[in-house]
């Protein structure tokens, strides 16, 4: 049997059972789609996390109030604690030998208004060092002045979207706005940045930390950013910071100190779990498709016994008959897998365009999706195909219910 003859028989069998072929294509396509789509989402989440923490910097430590006793898990974000972090704690940390910059952080929501325009805004109280640590650029004006952390001042820096909503087309620099029950003069407008670590900088209002404490009537800090002089000083700085705060907090180690690496470890654990889930979903989907292929191939063999007998009567070998049914299953698996691959890549492209996140399926996911689909087709179609190959021509050509 020539290759072209075998291909003609495969295509003819698939066209003759269109609904059955479409069902198999759909099952295989869904399995491969699961592999491509979910691994692409996982890789997109991973690249997003890496890019977010790259902006934070490898030399940066974050101090949160409250002690996290677990190891390797996600560090606390809000940090409920019996003792607050204070501006004085931040100043003590800033005096350590290997610390370069310290930025205390106070955050809250308040109504912000200019004339008859008003909206709720996220207000961040910090210092000038916050701009350097978070790599914030000011498009117009200047950042917060270099004040003592305990000194309040009626100045602010605002995000671009907040500026448009409050001031419209008129200039904002030098103008006054009201936040809560206090007034602040706009001295700077942030450059476009987008969201980072849960903050949308386009809608942010940044004021001195002492002004934020007075505005919210709250002394405790949400967290403290600490930038050390280099990666080599991270370990010793961590020890010195914990020792300093322990001495200031009556001998209690009641803070959590996290770094970019510890956050990445926590997120890697989450992404590893996601990868396992992806593998499980893909395996189940393709397993179901394989069982469906086996059932359909059994039916095909039982319906085509006369064709099998005729092929064997004119000289077709057992291997060629087996190849006839295996080839149909592999052809269906290949077309279905390619369709699932294209659908998955299309869905990831839509995700990239809509969310501006790098959703890309890794090369190994594409290859493994195709290979797994072909393997399942070959594995589950082998037994029915072998049964067809083992049929004797006389038995295969005997009419159903004919004379014995």
PDB file of C-alpha atoms in Angstrom, residues 49-343:
ATOM      1  CA  UNK A  49       5.778  39.334  39.421  1.00  0.00           C
ATOM      2  CA  UNK A  50       9.427  39.432  38.359  1.00  0.00           C
ATOM      3  CA  UNK A  51       9.010  42.790  36.634  1.00  0.00           C
ATOM      4  CA  UNK A  52       7.158  44.262  39.622  1.00  0.00           C
ATOM      5  CA  UNK A  53       9.839  43.256  42.098  1.00  0.00           C
ATOM      6  CA  UNK A  54      12.609  44.268  39.712  1.00  0.00           C
ATOM      7  CA  UNK A  55      11.244  47.813  40.022  1.00  0.00           C
ATOM      8  CA  UNK A  56      11.467  47.484  43.786  1.00  0.00           C
ATOM      9  CA  UNK A  57      15.152  46.619  43.599  1.00  0.00           C
ATOM     10  CA  UNK A  58      17.206  43.764  45.012  1.00  0.00           C
ATOM     11  CA  UNK A  59      18.749  46.069  47.634  1.00  0.00           C
ATOM     12  CA  UNK A  60      15.401  46.917  49.202  1.00  0.00           C
ATOM     13  CA  UNK A  61      13.985  45.479  52.410  1.00  0.00           C
ATOM     14  CA  UNK A  62      10.391  45.984  53.552  1.00  0.00           C
ATOM     15  CA  UNK A  63       9.535  46.092  57.246  1.00  0.00           C
ATOM     16  CA  UNK A  64       5.970  45.231  58.223  1.00  0.00           C
ATOM     17  CA  UNK A  65       4.476  45.421  61.719  1.00  0.00           C
ATOM     18  CA  UNK A  66       3.604  41.980  63.041  1.00  0.00           C
ATOM     19  CA  UNK A  67       5.570  38.758  63.194  1.00  0.00           C
ATOM     20  CA  UNK A  68       5.096  36.081  60.549  1.00  0.00           C
ATOM     21  CA  UNK A  69       5.997  32.777  62.216  1.00  0.00           C
ATOM     22  CA  UNK A  70       5.619  30.649  59.110  1.00  0.00           C
ATOM     23  CA  UNK A  71       8.491  29.807  56.816  1.00  0.00           C
ATOM     24  CA  UNK A  72       8.368  29.890  53.069  1.00  0.00           C
ATOM     25  CA  UNK A  73       4.791  31.148  52.913  1.00  0.00           C
ATOM     26  CA  UNK A  74       3.382  34.398  51.657  1.00  0.00           C
ATOM     27  CA  UNK A  75       4.544  37.239  53.970  1.00  0.00           C
ATOM     28  CA  UNK A  76       1.868  39.385  55.589  1.00  0.00           C
ATOM     29  CA  UNK A  77       0.904  42.421  53.551  1.00  0.00           C
ATOM     30  CA  UNK A  78      -1.104  44.495  56.032  1.00  0.00           C
ATOM     31  CA  UNK A  79       0.747  43.358  59.122  1.00  0.00           C
ATOM     32  CA  UNK A  80      -1.671  43.362  62.089  1.00  0.00           C
ATOM     33  CA  UNK A  81       0.620  43.816  65.096  1.00  0.00           C
ATOM     34  CA  UNK A  82       0.467  44.418  68.840  1.00  0.00           C
ATOM     35  CA  UNK A  83       2.967  47.272  68.463  1.00  0.00           C
ATOM     36  CA  UNK A  84       3.062  49.842  65.677  1.00  0.00           C
ATOM     37  CA  UNK A  85       6.027  50.836  63.586  1.00  0.00           C
ATOM     38  CA  UNK A  86       6.771  54.500  64.162  1.00  0.00           C
ATOM     39  CA  UNK A  87       8.628  57.303  62.454  1.00  0.00           C
ATOM     40  CA  UNK A  88      11.166  57.104  65.276  1.00  0.00           C
ATOM     41  CA  UNK A  89      11.774  53.443  64.385  1.00  0.00           C
ATOM     42  CA  UNK A  90      12.430  54.483  60.786  1.00  0.00           C
ATOM     43  CA  UNK A  91      14.849  57.188  61.923  1.00  0.00           C
ATOM     44  CA  UNK A  92      16.737  54.682  64.091  1.00  0.00           C
ATOM     45  CA  UNK A  93      17.040  52.319  61.129  1.00  0.00           C
ATOM     46  CA  UNK A  94      18.303  55.181  58.957  1.00  0.00           C
ATOM     47  CA  UNK A  95      21.267  55.621  61.316  1.00  0.00           C
ATOM     48  CA  UNK A  96      22.544  52.066  60.758  1.00  0.00           C
ATOM     49  CA  UNK A  97      25.912  51.913  58.929  1.00  0.00           C
ATOM     50  CA  UNK A  98      24.860  49.953  55.820  1.00  0.00           C
ATOM     51  CA  UNK A  99      21.479  51.633  55.273  1.00  0.00           C
ATOM     52  CA  UNK A 100      21.343  54.118  52.400  1.00  0.00           C
ATOM     53  CA  UNK A 101      17.732  55.273  52.301  1.00  0.00           C
ATOM     54  CA  UNK A 102      14.674  54.848  54.519  1.00  0.00           C
ATOM     55  CA  UNK A 103      11.096  55.703  53.542  1.00  0.00           C
ATOM     56  CA  UNK A 104       8.322  55.338  56.142  1.00  0.00           C
ATOM     57  CA  UNK A 105       4.900  54.748  54.631  1.00  0.00           C
ATOM     58  CA  UNK A 106       1.451  55.763  55.803  1.00  0.00           C
ATOM     59  CA  UNK A 107      -1.531  55.022  53.550  1.00  0.00           C
ATOM     60  CA  UNK A 108      -5.201  55.908  53.689  1.00  0.00           C
ATOM     61  CA  UNK A 109      -8.259  56.945  51.677  1.00  0.00           C
ATOM     62  CA  UNK A 110      -9.714  60.444  51.806  1.00  0.00           C
ATOM     63  CA  UNK A 111     -11.955  62.737  49.796  1.00  0.00           C
ATOM     64  CA  UNK A 112      -9.903  65.055  47.587  1.00  0.00           C
ATOM     65  CA  UNK A 113     -11.485  68.133  46.044  1.00  0.00           C
ATOM     66  CA  UNK A 114     -10.710  71.226  43.981  1.00  0.00           C
ATOM     67  CA  UNK A 115     -13.513  73.784  43.724  1.00  0.00           C
ATOM     68  CA  UNK A 116     -16.605  71.749  42.763  1.00  0.00           C
ATOM     69  CA  UNK A 117     -14.653  68.655  41.640  1.00  0.00           C
ATOM     70  CA  UNK A 118     -14.282  65.884  44.192  1.00  0.00           C
ATOM     71  CA  UNK A 119     -13.305  62.216  44.311  1.00  0.00           C
ATOM     72  CA  UNK A 120     -11.967  59.545  46.649  1.00  0.00           C
ATOM     73  CA  UNK A 121      -8.219  59.049  46.350  1.00  0.00           C
ATOM     74  CA  UNK A 122      -5.481  56.887  47.827  1.00  0.00           C
ATOM     75  CA  UNK A 123      -3.150  59.092  49.864  1.00  0.00           C
ATOM     76  CA  UNK A 124       0.409  58.019  50.621  1.00  0.00           C
ATOM     77  CA  UNK A 125       2.423  59.701  53.326  1.00  0.00           C
ATOM     78  CA  UNK A 126       6.183  59.277  52.966  1.00  0.00           C
ATOM     79  CA  UNK A 127       9.431  61.160  52.467  1.00  0.00           C
ATOM     80  CA  UNK A 128      11.543  62.272  49.522  1.00  0.00           C
ATOM     81  CA  UNK A 129      13.436  58.953  49.672  1.00  0.00           C
ATOM     82  CA  UNK A 130      10.246  57.114  48.686  1.00  0.00           C
ATOM     83  CA  UNK A 131      10.598  58.467  45.134  1.00  0.00           C
ATOM     84  CA  UNK A 132      14.123  57.043  44.790  1.00  0.00           C
ATOM     85  CA  UNK A 133      13.325  53.667  46.367  1.00  0.00           C
ATOM     86  CA  UNK A 134      10.193  53.110  44.252  1.00  0.00           C
ATOM     87  CA  UNK A 135      11.885  54.642  41.167  1.00  0.00           C
ATOM     88  CA  UNK A 136       9.209  57.302  40.745  1.00  0.00           C
ATOM     89  CA  UNK A 137       9.830  60.154  38.322  1.00  0.00           C
ATOM     90  CA  UNK A 138       8.215  63.569  38.440  1.00  0.00           C
ATOM     91  CA  UNK A 139       7.121  64.789  35.015  1.00  0.00           C
ATOM     92  CA  UNK A 140       6.469  68.360  36.154  1.00  0.00           C
ATOM     93  CA  UNK A 141       7.549  70.211  39.254  1.00  0.00           C
ATOM     94  CA  UNK A 142       9.511  68.483  42.005  1.00  0.00           C
ATOM     95  CA  UNK A 143       9.153  65.611  44.479  1.00  0.00           C
ATOM     96  CA  UNK A 144       8.505  66.099  48.176  1.00  0.00           C
ATOM     97  CA  UNK A 145      11.045  68.380  49.882  1.00  0.00           C
ATOM     98  CA  UNK A 146      13.801  66.869  52.031  1.00  0.00           C
ATOM     99  CA  UNK A 147      12.032  67.248  55.376  1.00  0.00           C
ATOM    100  CA  UNK A 148      12.599  65.592  58.717  1.00  0.00           C
ATOM    101  CA  UNK A 149      10.128  62.656  58.886  1.00  0.00           C
ATOM    102  CA  UNK A 150       8.453  64.249  61.870  1.00  0.00           C
ATOM    103  CA  UNK A 151       7.915  67.583  60.096  1.00  0.00           C
ATOM    104  CA  UNK A 152       4.585  68.229  58.381  1.00  0.00           C
ATOM    105  CA  UNK A 153       4.219  70.449  55.335  1.00  0.00           C
ATOM    106  CA  UNK A 154       1.184  71.389  53.234  1.00  0.00           C
ATOM    107  CA  UNK A 155       2.634  70.150  49.911  1.00  0.00           C
ATOM    108  CA  UNK A 156       1.759  67.205  47.683  1.00  0.00           C
ATOM    109  CA  UNK A 157       2.649  65.366  44.486  1.00  0.00           C
ATOM    110  CA  UNK A 158      -0.236  63.928  42.433  1.00  0.00           C
ATOM    111  CA  UNK A 159      -0.674  61.328  39.695  1.00  0.00           C
ATOM    112  CA  UNK A 160      -1.603  62.212  36.131  1.00  0.00           C
ATOM    113  CA  UNK A 161      -5.151  60.839  36.192  1.00  0.00           C
ATOM    114  CA  UNK A 162      -5.919  62.509  39.508  1.00  0.00           C
ATOM    115  CA  UNK A 163      -4.602  65.799  38.098  1.00  0.00           C
ATOM    116  CA  UNK A 164      -6.910  65.553  35.072  1.00  0.00           C
ATOM    117  CA  UNK A 165      -9.963  64.726  37.160  1.00  0.00           C
ATOM    118  CA  UNK A 166      -9.379  67.514  39.670  1.00  0.00           C
ATOM    119  CA  UNK A 167      -7.960  70.320  37.527  1.00  0.00           C
ATOM    120  CA  UNK A 168      -9.147  69.487  34.017  1.00  0.00           C
ATOM    121  CA  UNK A 169      -7.205  71.362  31.342  1.00  0.00           C
ATOM    122  CA  UNK A 170      -5.875  74.123  33.590  1.00  0.00           C
ATOM    123  CA  UNK A 171      -2.403  73.948  35.176  1.00  0.00           C
ATOM    124  CA  UNK A 172      -2.117  72.200  38.533  1.00  0.00           C
ATOM    125  CA  UNK A 173       1.375  73.202  39.720  1.00  0.00           C
ATOM    126  CA  UNK A 174       1.185  75.743  42.512  1.00  0.00           C
ATOM    127  CA  UNK A 175      -2.569  75.245  42.953  1.00  0.00           C
ATOM    128  CA  UNK A 176      -4.251  74.185  46.189  1.00  0.00           C
ATOM    129  CA  UNK A 177      -6.441  71.137  46.777  1.00  0.00           C
ATOM    130  CA  UNK A 178      -8.275  69.844  49.819  1.00  0.00           C
ATOM    131  CA  UNK A 179      -7.726  66.336  51.191  1.00  0.00           C
ATOM    132  CA  UNK A 180     -10.020  65.534  54.088  1.00  0.00           C
ATOM    133  CA  UNK A 181      -9.997  68.574  56.341  1.00  0.00           C
ATOM    134  CA  UNK A 182      -6.581  69.857  55.201  1.00  0.00           C
ATOM    135  CA  UNK A 183      -5.252  71.842  52.246  1.00  0.00           C
ATOM    136  CA  UNK A 184      -2.152  70.999  50.226  1.00  0.00           C
ATOM    137  CA  UNK A 185      -0.310  72.840  47.467  1.00  0.00           C
ATOM    138  CA  UNK A 186       0.616  70.830  44.363  1.00  0.00           C
ATOM    139  CA  UNK A 187       4.381  70.955  43.826  1.00  0.00           C
ATOM    140  CA  UNK A 188       4.802  68.007  41.451  1.00  0.00           C
ATOM    141  CA  UNK A 189       3.037  65.693  38.998  1.00  0.00           C
ATOM    142  CA  UNK A 190       4.180  62.102  38.653  1.00  0.00           C
ATOM    143  CA  UNK A 191       5.250  60.689  35.304  1.00  0.00           C
ATOM    144  CA  UNK A 192       3.092  57.918  33.810  1.00  0.00           C
ATOM    145  CA  UNK A 193       3.801  54.662  35.622  1.00  0.00           C
ATOM    146  CA  UNK A 194       0.667  52.548  36.004  1.00  0.00           C
ATOM    147  CA  UNK A 195       0.123  50.032  38.768  1.00  0.00           C
ATOM    148  CA  UNK A 196       2.863  48.504  40.877  1.00  0.00           C
ATOM    149  CA  UNK A 197       2.530  46.316  43.989  1.00  0.00           C
ATOM    150  CA  UNK A 198      -1.130  47.234  44.342  1.00  0.00           C
ATOM    151  CA  UNK A 199      -0.714  50.988  43.864  1.00  0.00           C
ATOM    152  CA  UNK A 200      -2.009  52.867  40.833  1.00  0.00           C
ATOM    153  CA  UNK A 201       0.400  55.800  40.722  1.00  0.00           C
ATOM    154  CA  UNK A 202      -1.763  57.673  38.235  1.00  0.00           C
ATOM    155  CA  UNK A 203      -4.388  58.126  40.971  1.00  0.00           C
ATOM    156  CA  UNK A 204      -2.023  58.700  43.881  1.00  0.00           C
ATOM    157  CA  UNK A 205      -1.669  61.708  46.159  1.00  0.00           C
ATOM    158  CA  UNK A 206       1.685  61.778  47.974  1.00  0.00           C
ATOM    159  CA  UNK A 207       2.185  64.004  51.020  1.00  0.00           C
ATOM    160  CA  UNK A 208       4.802  64.153  53.834  1.00  0.00           C
ATOM    161  CA  UNK A 209       4.422  61.273  56.300  1.00  0.00           C
ATOM    162  CA  UNK A 210       3.846  63.622  59.267  1.00  0.00           C
ATOM    163  CA  UNK A 211       1.044  65.328  57.319  1.00  0.00           C
ATOM    164  CA  UNK A 212      -0.531  61.913  56.606  1.00  0.00           C
ATOM    165  CA  UNK A 213      -0.360  60.990  60.292  1.00  0.00           C
ATOM    166  CA  UNK A 214      -2.163  64.198  61.185  1.00  0.00           C
ATOM    167  CA  UNK A 215      -4.707  63.768  58.363  1.00  0.00           C
ATOM    168  CA  UNK A 216      -5.621  60.211  59.358  1.00  0.00           C
ATOM    169  CA  UNK A 217      -5.023  60.734  63.093  1.00  0.00           C
ATOM    170  CA  UNK A 218      -2.878  57.606  63.086  1.00  0.00           C
ATOM    171  CA  UNK A 219       0.703  57.328  64.305  1.00  0.00           C
ATOM    172  CA  UNK A 220       1.517  53.761  63.308  1.00  0.00           C
ATOM    173  CA  UNK A 221       3.098  53.159  59.890  1.00  0.00           C
ATOM    174  CA  UNK A 222       1.861  50.664  57.325  1.00  0.00           C
ATOM    175  CA  UNK A 223       5.430  49.679  56.461  1.00  0.00           C
ATOM    176  CA  UNK A 224       8.973  50.993  56.106  1.00  0.00           C
ATOM    177  CA  UNK A 225      11.069  50.707  52.948  1.00  0.00           C
ATOM    178  CA  UNK A 226      14.807  50.332  53.548  1.00  0.00           C
ATOM    179  CA  UNK A 227      17.426  50.466  50.802  1.00  0.00           C
ATOM    180  CA  UNK A 228      20.863  49.167  51.733  1.00  0.00           C
ATOM    181  CA  UNK A 229      24.128  50.063  50.020  1.00  0.00           C
ATOM    182  CA  UNK A 230      24.372  46.851  48.015  1.00  0.00           C
ATOM    183  CA  UNK A 231      23.315  43.191  47.846  1.00  0.00           C
ATOM    184  CA  UNK A 232      26.351  42.203  49.928  1.00  0.00           C
ATOM    185  CA  UNK A 233      24.937  44.141  52.890  1.00  0.00           C
ATOM    186  CA  UNK A 234      21.462  42.583  52.867  1.00  0.00           C
ATOM    187  CA  UNK A 235      22.197  39.842  55.414  1.00  0.00           C
ATOM    188  CA  UNK A 236      24.027  42.011  57.934  1.00  0.00           C
ATOM    189  CA  UNK A 237      21.524  44.857  57.502  1.00  0.00           C
ATOM    190  CA  UNK A 238      18.658  42.432  58.179  1.00  0.00           C
ATOM    191  CA  UNK A 239      20.301  41.383  61.457  1.00  0.00           C
ATOM    192  CA  UNK A 240      21.021  44.958  62.492  1.00  0.00           C
ATOM    193  CA  UNK A 241      17.485  46.151  61.682  1.00  0.00           C
ATOM    194  CA  UNK A 242      15.887  43.311  63.643  1.00  0.00           C
ATOM    195  CA  UNK A 243      18.230  43.923  66.585  1.00  0.00           C
ATOM    196  CA  UNK A 244      17.507  47.663  66.547  1.00  0.00           C
ATOM    197  CA  UNK A 245      13.743  47.215  66.475  1.00  0.00           C
ATOM    198  CA  UNK A 246      13.883  44.473  69.110  1.00  0.00           C
ATOM    199  CA  UNK A 247      15.742  46.829  71.434  1.00  0.00           C
ATOM    200  CA  UNK A 248      13.207  49.598  70.780  1.00  0.00           C
ATOM    201  CA  UNK A 249      10.209  47.270  71.243  1.00  0.00           C
ATOM    202  CA  UNK A 250      11.044  46.026  74.743  1.00  0.00           C
ATOM    203  CA  UNK A 251      12.967  42.991  73.577  1.00  0.00           C
ATOM    204  CA  UNK A 252      10.195  41.624  71.318  1.00  0.00           C
ATOM    205  CA  UNK A 253      10.840  40.720  67.700  1.00  0.00           C
ATOM    206  CA  UNK A 254       7.411  41.852  66.523  1.00  0.00           C
ATOM    207  CA  UNK A 255       8.105  42.844  62.919  1.00  0.00           C
ATOM    208  CA  UNK A 256       8.441  40.968  59.631  1.00  0.00           C
ATOM    209  CA  UNK A 257      11.359  41.773  57.361  1.00  0.00           C
ATOM    210  CA  UNK A 258      11.006  40.714  53.744  1.00  0.00           C
ATOM    211  CA  UNK A 259      13.065  41.189  50.615  1.00  0.00           C
ATOM    212  CA  UNK A 260      12.571  40.788  46.905  1.00  0.00           C
ATOM    213  CA  UNK A 261      13.987  37.262  47.057  1.00  0.00           C
ATOM    214  CA  UNK A 262      11.630  36.128  49.834  1.00  0.00           C
ATOM    215  CA  UNK A 263       8.647  37.453  47.911  1.00  0.00           C
ATOM    216  CA  UNK A 264       9.807  35.691  44.770  1.00  0.00           C
ATOM    217  CA  UNK A 265      10.182  32.420  46.702  1.00  0.00           C
ATOM    218  CA  UNK A 266       6.615  32.769  47.968  1.00  0.00           C
ATOM    219  CA  UNK A 267       5.260  33.505  44.494  1.00  0.00           C
ATOM    220  CA  UNK A 268       7.332  30.693  42.993  1.00  0.00           C
ATOM    221  CA  UNK A 269       5.562  28.306  45.369  1.00  0.00           C
ATOM    222  CA  UNK A 270       2.221  29.618  44.137  1.00  0.00           C
ATOM    223  CA  UNK A 271       3.288  29.317  40.507  1.00  0.00           C
ATOM    224  CA  UNK A 272       4.617  25.800  41.088  1.00  0.00           C
ATOM    225  CA  UNK A 273       1.197  24.811  42.406  1.00  0.00           C
ATOM    226  CA  UNK A 274      -0.378  26.439  39.359  1.00  0.00           C
ATOM    227  CA  UNK A 275       1.912  24.419  37.091  1.00  0.00           C
ATOM    228  CA  UNK A 276       0.841  21.195  38.804  1.00  0.00           C
ATOM    229  CA  UNK A 277      -2.791  22.176  38.342  1.00  0.00           C
ATOM    230  CA  UNK A 278      -2.128  22.855  34.660  1.00  0.00           C
ATOM    231  CA  UNK A 279      -0.524  19.447  34.225  1.00  0.00           C
ATOM    232  CA  UNK A 280      -3.439  17.738  35.955  1.00  0.00           C
ATOM    233  CA  UNK A 281      -6.089  19.512  33.895  1.00  0.00           C
ATOM    234  CA  UNK A 282      -4.232  18.853  30.652  1.00  0.00           C
ATOM    235  CA  UNK A 283      -3.665  15.186  31.515  1.00  0.00           C
ATOM    236  CA  UNK A 284      -7.327  14.663  32.395  1.00  0.00           C
ATOM    237  CA  UNK A 285      -8.500  16.436  29.241  1.00  0.00           C
ATOM    238  CA  UNK A 286      -6.243  14.426  26.971  1.00  0.00           C
ATOM    239  CA  UNK A 287      -7.015  11.215  28.871  1.00  0.00           C
ATOM    240  CA  UNK A 288     -10.711  11.749  28.190  1.00  0.00           C
ATOM    241  CA  UNK A 289      -9.895  12.435  24.541  1.00  0.00           C
ATOM    242  CA  UNK A 290      -7.816   9.235  24.395  1.00  0.00           C
ATOM    243  CA  UNK A 291     -10.639   7.109  25.806  1.00  0.00           C
ATOM    244  CA  UNK A 292     -12.986   8.670  23.272  1.00  0.00           C
ATOM    245  CA  UNK A 293     -10.533   7.813  20.481  1.00  0.00           C
ATOM    246  CA  UNK A 294     -10.392   4.197  21.660  1.00  0.00           C
ATOM    247  CA  UNK A 295     -14.177   3.866  21.756  1.00  0.00           C
ATOM    248  CA  UNK A 296     -14.611   5.452  18.346  1.00  0.00           C
ATOM    249  CA  UNK A 297     -11.873   3.255  16.875  1.00  0.00           C
ATOM    250  CA  UNK A 298     -13.573   0.129  18.266  1.00  0.00           C
ATOM    251  CA  UNK A 299     -16.807   1.200  16.595  1.00  0.00           C
ATOM    252  CA  UNK A 300     -14.984   1.964  13.367  1.00  0.00           C
ATOM    253  CA  UNK A 301     -13.348  -1.481  13.353  1.00  0.00           C
ATOM    254  CA  UNK A 302     -16.690  -3.230  13.931  1.00  0.00           C
ATOM    255  CA  UNK A 303     -18.367  -1.214  11.165  1.00  0.00           C
ATOM    256  CA  UNK A 304     -15.587  -1.749   8.631  1.00  0.00           C
ATOM    257  CA  UNK A 305     -14.944  -5.473   8.908  1.00  0.00           C
ATOM    258  CA  UNK A 306     -15.854  -5.983   5.271  1.00  0.00           C
ATOM    259  CA  UNK A 307     -13.341  -3.319   4.224  1.00  0.00           C
ATOM    260  CA  UNK A 308     -10.703  -4.974   6.422  1.00  0.00           C
ATOM    261  CA  UNK A 309     -11.427  -8.382   4.894  1.00  0.00           C
ATOM    262  CA  UNK A 310     -11.232  -6.975   1.356  1.00  0.00           C
ATOM    263  CA  UNK A 311      -7.901  -5.284   2.052  1.00  0.00           C
ATOM    264  CA  UNK A 312      -6.460  -8.469   3.453  1.00  0.00           C
ATOM    265  CA  UNK A 313      -7.883 -10.515   0.569  1.00  0.00           C
ATOM    266  CA  UNK A 314      -6.032  -8.349  -1.966  1.00  0.00           C
ATOM    267  CA  UNK A 315      -2.751  -8.657  -0.073  1.00  0.00           C
ATOM    268  CA  UNK A 316      -2.671  -6.031   2.664  1.00  0.00           C
ATOM    269  CA  UNK A 317      -0.533  -7.114   5.583  1.00  0.00           C
ATOM    270  CA  UNK A 318      -1.539  -6.977   9.260  1.00  0.00           C
ATOM    271  CA  UNK A 319       0.841  -4.046   9.747  1.00  0.00           C
ATOM    272  CA  UNK A 320      -0.786  -2.091   6.925  1.00  0.00           C
ATOM    273  CA  UNK A 321      -4.268  -2.668   8.361  1.00  0.00           C
ATOM    274  CA  UNK A 322      -3.067  -1.584  11.791  1.00  0.00           C
ATOM    275  CA  UNK A 323      -1.514   1.511  10.228  1.00  0.00           C
ATOM    276  CA  UNK A 324      -4.845   2.320   8.565  1.00  0.00           C
ATOM    277  CA  UNK A 325      -6.594   2.835  11.909  1.00  0.00           C
ATOM    278  CA  UNK A 326      -3.592   4.267  13.767  1.00  0.00           C
ATOM    279  CA  UNK A 327      -3.082   6.777  10.976  1.00  0.00           C
ATOM    280  CA  UNK A 328      -6.690   7.986  11.240  1.00  0.00           C
ATOM    281  CA  UNK A 329      -6.307   8.498  15.003  1.00  0.00           C
ATOM    282  CA  UNK A 330      -2.926  10.264  14.620  1.00  0.00           C
ATOM    283  CA  UNK A 331      -4.261  12.504  11.848  1.00  0.00           C
ATOM    284  CA  UNK A 332      -7.208  13.514  14.019  1.00  0.00           C
ATOM    285  CA  UNK A 333      -4.898  14.110  16.988  1.00  0.00           C
ATOM    286  CA  UNK A 334      -2.544  16.245  14.900  1.00  0.00           C
ATOM    287  CA  UNK A 335      -5.309  18.425  13.433  1.00  0.00           C
ATOM    288  CA  UNK A 336      -7.058  18.764  16.799  1.00  0.00           C
ATOM    289  CA  UNK A 337      -3.809  19.595  18.597  1.00  0.00           C
ATOM    290  CA  UNK A 338      -2.880  22.240  16.021  1.00  0.00           C
ATOM    291  CA  UNK A 339      -6.363  23.737  16.344  1.00  0.00           C
ATOM    292  CA  UNK A 340      -6.068  23.806  20.138  1.00  0.00           C
ATOM    293  CA  UNK A 341      -2.609  25.353  19.836  1.00  0.00           C
ATOM    294  CA  UNK A 342      -3.897  28.131  17.562  1.00  0.00           C
ATOM    295  CA  UNK A 343      -6.878  28.799  19.835  1.00  0.00           C
TER     296      UNK A 343
END
